[in-house]
Amino acid sequence: EEGEFYAIETFGTTGRGWVNEDLECSHYMKNYAAPRVPLRLPSARSLLKYINTTFDTLTFCRRWLDRGGQTKYLMGLKQLCDSGLVFACPPVCDQKGSYVAQFEHTILLRPTCKEIISKGDDF
């Protein structure tokens, strides 16, 4: 419908061409549509507050939590994931030894055209 935004993600690979989520997860993203959930762990409450003020709904990694001064947050992060407040975003893989790259474009539907918002000079 006119005025709507769409994000289109594609994955290129040097492998078979079939990607799946695999390996240890290191990236996370807050679920902006999650209902209010009571959190029993103080570490989960303080981590959610930090995520809200620092990343909001942008994807983040554990390394950035470390650099931000967050310590002893793993149990809190697990509770946030288990309660649906935060999504785990595991890496995508193909066959062993291959490379996978993610590409994304944001498209805006206008009255007379479809505009690629994310298009830059290099595309």
CSV table of N, CA and C in Angstrom, one decimal:
chain,number,residue,atom,x,y,z
A,1,GLU,N,0.8,-1.2,0.0
A,1,GLU,CA,0.0,0.0,0.0
A,1,GLU,C,0.9,1.2,0.0
A,2,GLU,N,0.4,2.3,-0.6
A,2,GLU,CA,1.2,3.5,-0.7
A,2,GLU,C,1.6,4.0,0.7
A,3,GLY,N,2.9,4.5,0.7
A,3,GLY,CA,3.5,5.0,1.9
A,3,GLY,C,4.1,3.9,2.8
A,4,GLU,N,4.0,2.7,2.5
A,4,GLU,CA,4.6,1.6,3.3
A,4,GLU,C,6.1,1.4,2.9
A,5,PHE,N,6.8,0.9,3.9
A,5,PHE,CA,8.2,0.6,3.8
A,5,PHE,C,8.4,-0.9,3.8
A,6,TYR,N,9.3,-1.4,3.0
A,6,TYR,CA,9.6,-2.9,3.0
A,6,TYR,C,11.1,-3.0,3.0
A,7,ALA,N,11.6,-4.0,3.8
A,7,ALA,CA,13.0,-4.4,3.8
A,7,ALA,C,13.1,-5.7,3.1
A,8,ILE,N,14.0,-5.8,2.1
A,8,ILE,CA,14.2,-7.0,1.3
A,8,ILE,C,15.6,-7.4,1.6
A,9,GLU,N,15.8,-8.7,2.1
A,9,GLU,CA,17.1,-9.2,2.4
A,9,GLU,C,17.4,-10.4,1.5
A,10,THR,N,18.5,-10.4,0.9
A,10,THR,CA,19.0,-11.5,0.1
A,10,THR,C,20.3,-11.9,0.6
A,11,PHE,N,20.7,-13.2,0.4
A,11,PHE,CA,22.0,-13.7,0.8
A,11,PHE,C,22.7,-14.3,-0.3
A,12,GLY,N,23.9,-13.9,-0.5
A,12,GLY,CA,24.8,-14.5,-1.6
A,12,GLY,C,25.8,-15.5,-0.9
A,13,THR,N,26.1,-16.6,-1.6
A,13,THR,CA,27.0,-17.5,-1.0
A,13,THR,C,27.8,-18.2,-2.0
A,14,THR,N,29.0,-18.6,-1.6
A,14,THR,CA,29.9,-19.3,-2.5
A,14,THR,C,29.7,-20.8,-2.4
A,15,GLY,N,28.7,-21.2,-1.6
A,15,GLY,CA,28.4,-22.6,-1.4
A,15,GLY,C,27.3,-23.1,-2.3
A,16,ARG,N,26.4,-23.9,-1.7
A,16,ARG,CA,25.3,-24.5,-2.5
A,16,ARG,C,24.2,-23.6,-2.8
A,17,GLY,N,24.1,-22.5,-2.1
A,17,GLY,CA,23.0,-21.5,-2.3
A,17,GLY,C,21.9,-21.7,-1.3
A,18,TRP,N,22.0,-22.5,-0.3
A,18,TRP,CA,21.0,-22.7,0.7
A,18,TRP,C,21.6,-22.3,2.0
A,19,VAL,N,21.1,-21.2,2.6
A,19,VAL,CA,21.7,-20.8,3.9
A,19,VAL,C,20.7,-21.2,5.0
A,20,ASN,N,21.3,-21.4,6.2
A,20,ASN,CA,20.5,-21.7,7.4
A,20,ASN,C,21.2,-21.1,8.6
A,21,GLU,N,20.4,-20.9,9.7
A,21,GLU,CA,21.0,-20.4,10.9
A,21,GLU,C,21.7,-21.5,11.6
A,22,ASP,N,23.0,-21.1,12.0
A,22,ASP,CA,23.8,-22.2,12.6
A,22,ASP,C,24.9,-21.5,13.5
A,23,LEU,N,25.6,-22.2,14.2
A,23,LEU,CA,26.7,-21.8,15.1
A,23,LEU,C,26.2,-21.0,16.3
A,24,GLU,N,27.2,-20.6,17.1
A,24,GLU,CA,26.9,-19.9,18.4
A,24,GLU,C,26.4,-18.5,18.0
A,25,CYS,N,25.3,-18.1,18.7
A,25,CYS,CA,24.7,-16.7,18.5
A,25,CYS,C,25.5,-15.7,19.2
A,26,SER,N,25.8,-14.6,18.5
A,26,SER,CA,26.5,-13.4,19.2
A,26,SER,C,25.7,-12.1,19.0
A,27,HIS,N,24.7,-12.1,18.1
A,27,HIS,CA,23.9,-10.9,17.8
A,27,HIS,C,22.5,-11.0,18.3
A,28,TYR,N,22.0,-9.9,18.7
A,28,TYR,CA,20.6,-9.9,19.3
A,28,TYR,C,19.9,-8.6,18.9
A,29,MET,N,18.6,-8.6,19.0
A,29,MET,CA,17.8,-7.4,18.7
A,29,MET,C,16.5,-7.4,19.5
A,30,LYS,N,16.2,-6.2,20.0
A,30,LYS,CA,15.0,-6.0,20.9
A,30,LYS,C,13.8,-6.2,20.0
A,31,ASN,N,12.8,-6.9,20.6
A,31,ASN,CA,11.5,-7.1,20.0
A,31,ASN,C,10.6,-5.9,20.3
A,32,TYR,N,10.5,-5.0,19.3
A,32,TYR,CA,9.8,-3.8,19.6
A,32,TYR,C,8.3,-4.0,19.8
A,33,ALA,N,7.7,-5.2,19.4
A,33,ALA,CA,6.3,-5.5,19.5
A,33,ALA,C,6.0,-6.3,20.7
A,34,ALA,N,7.0,-6.6,21.5
A,34,ALA,CA,6.8,-7.5,22.7
A,34,ALA,C,5.9,-6.8,23.7
A,35,PRO,N,5.1,-7.6,24.3
A,35,PRO,CA,4.2,-7.0,25.4
A,35,PRO,C,5.1,-6.8,26.7
A,36,ARG,N,4.6,-6.1,27.6
A,36,ARG,CA,5.3,-5.9,28.9
A,36,ARG,C,5.4,-7.2,29.6
A,37,VAL,N,6.6,-7.6,30.0
A,37,VAL,CA,6.8,-8.9,30.7
A,37,VAL,C,7.5,-8.6,32.0
A,38,PRO,N,7.0,-9.2,33.1
A,38,PRO,CA,7.7,-9.1,34.4
A,38,PRO,C,9.1,-9.8,34.3
A,39,LEU,N,10.1,-9.2,34.7
A,39,LEU,CA,11.5,-9.8,34.8
A,39,LEU,C,11.9,-10.0,36.2
A,40,ARG,N,12.2,-11.3,36.5
A,40,ARG,CA,12.6,-11.6,37.9
A,40,ARG,C,14.1,-11.3,38.2
A,41,LEU,N,14.9,-11.3,37.2
A,41,LEU,CA,16.3,-11.1,37.4
A,41,LEU,C,16.7,-9.6,37.3
A,42,PRO,N,17.3,-9.1,38.4
A,42,PRO,CA,17.8,-7.7,38.3
A,42,PRO,C,18.7,-7.4,37.1
A,43,SER,N,19.5,-8.4,36.8
A,43,SER,CA,20.4,-8.2,35.6
A,43,SER,C,19.6,-8.1,34.3
A,44,ALA,N,18.5,-8.8,34.2
A,44,ALA,CA,17.7,-8.7,33.0
A,44,ALA,C,17.0,-7.3,32.9
A,45,ARG,N,16.6,-6.8,34.0
A,45,ARG,CA,15.9,-5.5,34.1
A,45,ARG,C,17.0,-4.4,33.7
A,46,SER,N,18.1,-4.5,34.3
A,46,SER,CA,19.1,-3.4,34.0
A,46,SER,C,19.7,-3.5,32.6
A,47,LEU,N,19.8,-4.8,32.1
A,47,LEU,CA,20.2,-5.0,30.7
A,47,LEU,C,19.2,-4.4,29.7
A,48,LEU,N,17.9,-4.7,30.0
A,48,LEU,CA,16.9,-4.2,29.1
A,48,LEU,C,16.9,-2.7,29.1
A,49,LYS,N,17.1,-2.1,30.2
A,49,LYS,CA,17.2,-0.6,30.3
A,49,LYS,C,18.4,-0.1,29.4
A,50,TYR,N,19.5,-0.8,29.5
A,50,TYR,CA,20.7,-0.4,28.7
A,50,TYR,C,20.4,-0.6,27.2
A,51,ILE,N,19.8,-1.7,26.9
A,51,ILE,CA,19.5,-1.9,25.5
A,51,ILE,C,18.5,-0.9,24.9
A,52,ASN,N,17.5,-0.5,25.7
A,52,ASN,CA,16.5,0.5,25.3
A,52,ASN,C,17.2,1.9,25.1
A,53,THR,N,18.1,2.2,25.9
A,53,THR,CA,18.7,3.6,25.8
A,53,THR,C,19.9,3.6,24.8
A,54,THR,N,20.5,2.5,24.6
A,54,THR,CA,21.7,2.4,23.7
A,54,THR,C,21.4,2.0,22.3
A,55,PHE,N,20.6,0.9,22.1
A,55,PHE,CA,20.4,0.3,20.8
A,55,PHE,C,19.0,0.4,20.3
A,56,ASP,N,18.0,0.6,21.2
A,56,ASP,CA,16.6,0.6,20.9
A,56,ASP,C,16.3,-0.7,20.1
A,57,THR,N,15.9,-0.6,18.9
A,57,THR,CA,15.6,-1.8,18.1
A,57,THR,C,16.7,-2.2,17.1
A,58,LEU,N,17.8,-1.6,17.2
A,58,LEU,CA,18.9,-2.0,16.3
A,58,LEU,C,19.6,-3.3,16.8
A,59,THR,N,20.1,-4.0,15.9
A,59,THR,CA,20.8,-5.3,16.3
A,59,THR,C,22.1,-4.9,17.0
A,60,PHE,N,22.5,-5.7,17.9
A,60,PHE,CA,23.7,-5.4,18.7
A,60,PHE,C,24.4,-6.8,19.0
A,61,CYS,N,25.7,-6.7,19.4
A,61,CYS,CA,26.4,-8.0,19.7
A,61,CYS,C,26.9,-7.9,21.1
A,62,ARG,N,27.2,-9.1,21.7
A,62,ARG,CA,27.7,-9.1,23.0
A,62,ARG,C,29.0,-8.3,23.3
A,63,ARG,N,29.8,-8.2,22.2
A,63,ARG,CA,31.0,-7.4,22.3
A,63,ARG,C,30.7,-6.0,22.7
A,64,TRP,N,29.6,-5.4,22.1
A,64,TRP,CA,29.2,-4.0,22.3
A,64,TRP,C,28.7,-3.9,23.8
A,65,LEU,N,28.1,-4.9,24.3
A,65,LEU,CA,27.7,-4.9,25.7
A,65,LEU,C,28.9,-4.8,26.6
A,66,ASP,N,29.9,-5.6,26.3
A,66,ASP,CA,31.2,-5.6,27.0
A,66,ASP,C,31.8,-4.2,27.0
A,67,ARG,N,31.9,-3.6,25.8
A,67,ARG,CA,32.5,-2.3,25.6
A,67,ARG,C,31.7,-1.2,26.3
A,68,GLY,N,30.4,-1.4,26.5
A,68,GLY,CA,29.5,-0.5,27.1
A,68,GLY,C,29.6,-0.6,28.6
A,69,GLY,N,30.4,-1.5,29.1
A,69,GLY,CA,30.6,-1.6,30.6
A,69,GLY,C,29.6,-2.6,31.2
A,70,GLN,N,28.9,-3.3,30.4
A,70,GLN,CA,27.9,-4.3,31.0
A,70,GLN,C,28.8,-5.5,31.4
A,71,THR,N,28.5,-6.0,32.6
A,71,THR,CA,29.2,-7.2,33.1
A,71,THR,C,28.1,-8.2,33.7
A,72,LYS,N,28.4,-9.4,33.7
A,72,LYS,CA,27.6,-10.4,34.3
A,72,LYS,C,26.1,-10.3,33.7
A,73,TYR,N,26.0,-10.2,32.4
A,73,TYR,CA,24.7,-10.0,31.8
A,73,TYR,C,24.2,-11.3,31.1
A,74,LEU,N,24.9,-12.4,31.0
A,74,LEU,CA,24.5,-13.5,30.3
A,74,LEU,C,23.2,-14.2,30.7
A,75,MET,N,23.0,-14.3,32.0
A,75,MET,CA,21.7,-14.8,32.5
A,75,MET,C,20.6,-13.9,32.3
A,76,GLY,N,20.8,-12.6,32.4
A,76,GLY,CA,19.8,-11.6,32.1
A,76,GLY,C,19.5,-11.6,30.6
A,77,LEU,N,20.5,-11.7,29.8
A,77,LEU,CA,20.2,-11.8,28.3
A,77,LEU,C,19.4,-13.1,28.0
A,78,LYS,N,19.7,-14.2,28.6
A,78,LYS,CA,19.0,-15.4,28.4
A,78,LYS,C,17.5,-15.2,28.8
A,79,GLN,N,17.3,-14.6,29.9
A,79,GLN,CA,15.9,-14.4,30.3
A,79,GLN,C,15.2,-13.4,29.3
A,80,LEU,N,15.8,-12.4,28.8
A,80,LEU,CA,15.2,-11.5,27.9
A,80,LEU,C,14.9,-12.3,26.6
A,81,CYS,N,15.7,-13.2,26.1
A,81,CYS,CA,15.5,-14.0,25.0
A,81,CYS,C,14.3,-15.0,25.2
A,82,ASP,N,14.4,-15.7,26.4
A,82,ASP,CA,13.4,-16.7,26.7
A,82,ASP,C,12.0,-16.0,26.9
A,83,SER,N,11.9,-14.8,27.3
A,83,SER,CA,10.6,-14.1,27.5
A,83,SER,C,10.1,-13.4,26.2
A,84,GLY,N,10.9,-13.4,25.2
A,84,GLY,CA,10.5,-12.8,23.9
A,84,GLY,C,10.8,-11.4,23.8
A,85,LEU,N,11.4,-10.8,24.8
A,85,LEU,CA,11.7,-9.3,24.7
A,85,LEU,C,12.9,-9.0,23.8
A,86,VAL,N,13.8,-10.0,23.6
A,86,VAL,CA,14.9,-9.9,22.7
A,86,VAL,C,15.0,-11.1,21.8
A,87,PHE,N,15.3,-10.9,20.5
A,87,PHE,CA,15.5,-12.0,19.6
A,87,PHE,C,16.9,-12.3,19.5
A,88,ALA,N,17.3,-13.6,19.4
A,88,ALA,CA,18.6,-14.0,19.1
A,88,ALA,C,18.7,-14.1,17.6
A,89,CYS,N,19.8,-13.6,17.0
A,89,CYS,CA,20.0,-13.5,15.6
A,89,CYS,C,21.3,-14.3,15.2
A,90,PRO,N,21.2,-15.6,15.1
A,90,PRO,CA,22.4,-16.5,14.9
A,90,PRO,C,22.9,-16.2,13.5
A,91,PRO,N,24.2,-16.5,13.3
A,91,PRO,CA,24.8,-16.3,11.9
A,91,PRO,C,24.2,-17.3,10.9
A,92,VAL,N,24.2,-16.9,9.7
A,92,VAL,CA,23.7,-17.8,8.6
A,92,VAL,C,24.9,-18.4,7.9
A,93,CYS,N,24.7,-19.7,7.7
A,93,CYS,CA,25.8,-20.5,7.1
A,93,CYS,C,25.3,-21.3,5.9
A,94,ASP,N,26.3,-21.7,5.1
A,94,ASP,CA,26.0,-22.7,4.0
A,94,ASP,C,26.9,-23.8,4.3
A,95,GLN,N,27.4,-24.5,3.3
A,95,GLN,CA,28.3,-25.6,3.5
A,95,GLN,C,29.6,-25.2,4.0
A,96,LYS,N,30.3,-26.1,4.7
A,96,LYS,CA,31.6,-25.8,5.4
A,96,LYS,C,32.6,-25.2,4.3
A,97,GLY,N,33.3,-24.2,4.7
A,97,GLY,CA,34.3,-23.6,3.9
A,97,GLY,C,33.8,-22.5,2.9
A,98,SER,N,32.5,-22.3,2.9
A,98,SER,CA,31.9,-21.3,2.0
A,98,SER,C,31.7,-20.0,2.7
A,99,TYR,N,31.5,-18.9,1.9
A,99,TYR,CA,31.3,-17.6,2.5
A,99,TYR,C,29.8,-17.2,2.2
A,100,VAL,N,29.2,-16.5,3.2
A,100,VAL,CA,27.8,-16.0,3.0
A,100,VAL,C,27.8,-14.5,3.3
A,101,ALA,N,27.1,-13.7,2.4
A,101,ALA,CA,27.0,-12.3,2.6
A,101,ALA,C,25.5,-11.9,2.6
A,102,GLN,N,25.2,-11.0,3.4
A,102,GLN,CA,23.8,-10.5,3.5
A,102,GLN,C,23.7,-9.2,2.8
A,103,PHE,N,22.7,-9.0,2.0
A,103,PHE,CA,22.4,-7.7,1.4
A,103,PHE,C,21.0,-7.3,1.7
A,104,GLU,N,20.8,-6.0,1.9
A,104,GLU,CA,19.4,-5.5,2.2
A,104,GLU,C,19.1,-4.2,1.6
A,105,HIS,N,17.9,-4.1,1.1
A,105,HIS,CA,17.4,-2.8,0.6
A,105,HIS,C,16.1,-2.4,1.2
A,106,THR,N,15.9,-1.2,1.4
A,106,THR,CA,14.6,-0.7,2.0
A,106,THR,C,13.9,0.0,0.8
A,107,ILE,N,12.7,-0.3,0.6
A,107,ILE,CA,11.9,0.2,-0.5
A,107,ILE,C,10.7,0.9,0.1
A,108,LEU,N,10.4,2.1,-0.5
A,108,LEU,CA,9.2,2.9,-0.1
A,108,LEU,C,8.3,2.9,-1.3
A,109,LEU,N,7.0,2.6,-1.0
A,109,LEU,CA,6.0,2.6,-2.1
A,109,LEU,C,5.4,4.0,-2.1
A,110,ARG,N,5.7,4.7,-3.3
A,110,ARG,CA,5.2,6.1,-3.5
A,110,ARG,C,3.9,6.0,-4.5
A,111,PRO,N,3.2,7.1,-4.6
A,111,PRO,CA,2.0,7.1,-5.5
A,111,PRO,C,2.3,6.7,-6.9
A,112,THR,N,3.5,7.0,-7.4
A,112,THR,CA,3.8,6.8,-8.9
A,112,THR,C,4.9,5.8,-9.1
A,113,CYS,N,5.6,5.4,-8.0
A,113,CYS,CA,6.8,4.6,-8.2
A,113,CYS,C,7.2,3.9,-6.9
A,114,LYS,N,8.1,3.0,-7.0
A,114,LYS,CA,8.7,2.3,-5.9
A,114,LYS,C,10.2,2.9,-5.8
A,115,GLU,N,10.5,3.5,-4.6
A,115,GLU,CA,11.8,4.1,-4.4
A,115,GLU,C,12.6,3.3,-3.5
A,116,ILE,N,13.9,3.0,-4.0
A,116,ILE,CA,14.8,2.2,-3.2
A,116,ILE,C,15.5,3.3,-2.3
A,117,ILE,N,15.2,3.3,-1.0
A,117,ILE,CA,15.7,4.3,0.0
A,117,ILE,C,17.2,4.0,0.2
A,118,SER,N,17.6,2.8,0.3
A,118,SER,CA,18.9,2.4,0.7
A,118,SER,C,19.9,2.4,-0.5
A,119,LYS,N,19.5,2.8,-1.6
A,119,LYS,CA,20.4,2.9,-2.8
A,119,LYS,C,21.5,4.0,-2.6
A,120,GLY,N,22.7,3.6,-2.8
A,120,GLY,CA,23.8,4.6,-2.7
A,120,GLY,C,24.5,4.7,-4.0
A,121,ASP,N,25.6,5.5,-4.0
A,121,ASP,CA,26.4,5.7,-5.2
A,121,ASP,C,27.2,4.4,-5.6
A,122,ASP,N,27.3,3.4,-4.7
A,122,ASP,CA,28.0,2.2,-5.1
A,122,ASP,C,27.2,1.1,-5.6
A,123,PHE,N,25.9,1.4,-5.9
A,123,PHE,CA,25.0,0.4,-6.3
A,123,PHE,C,24.4,0.8,-7.7
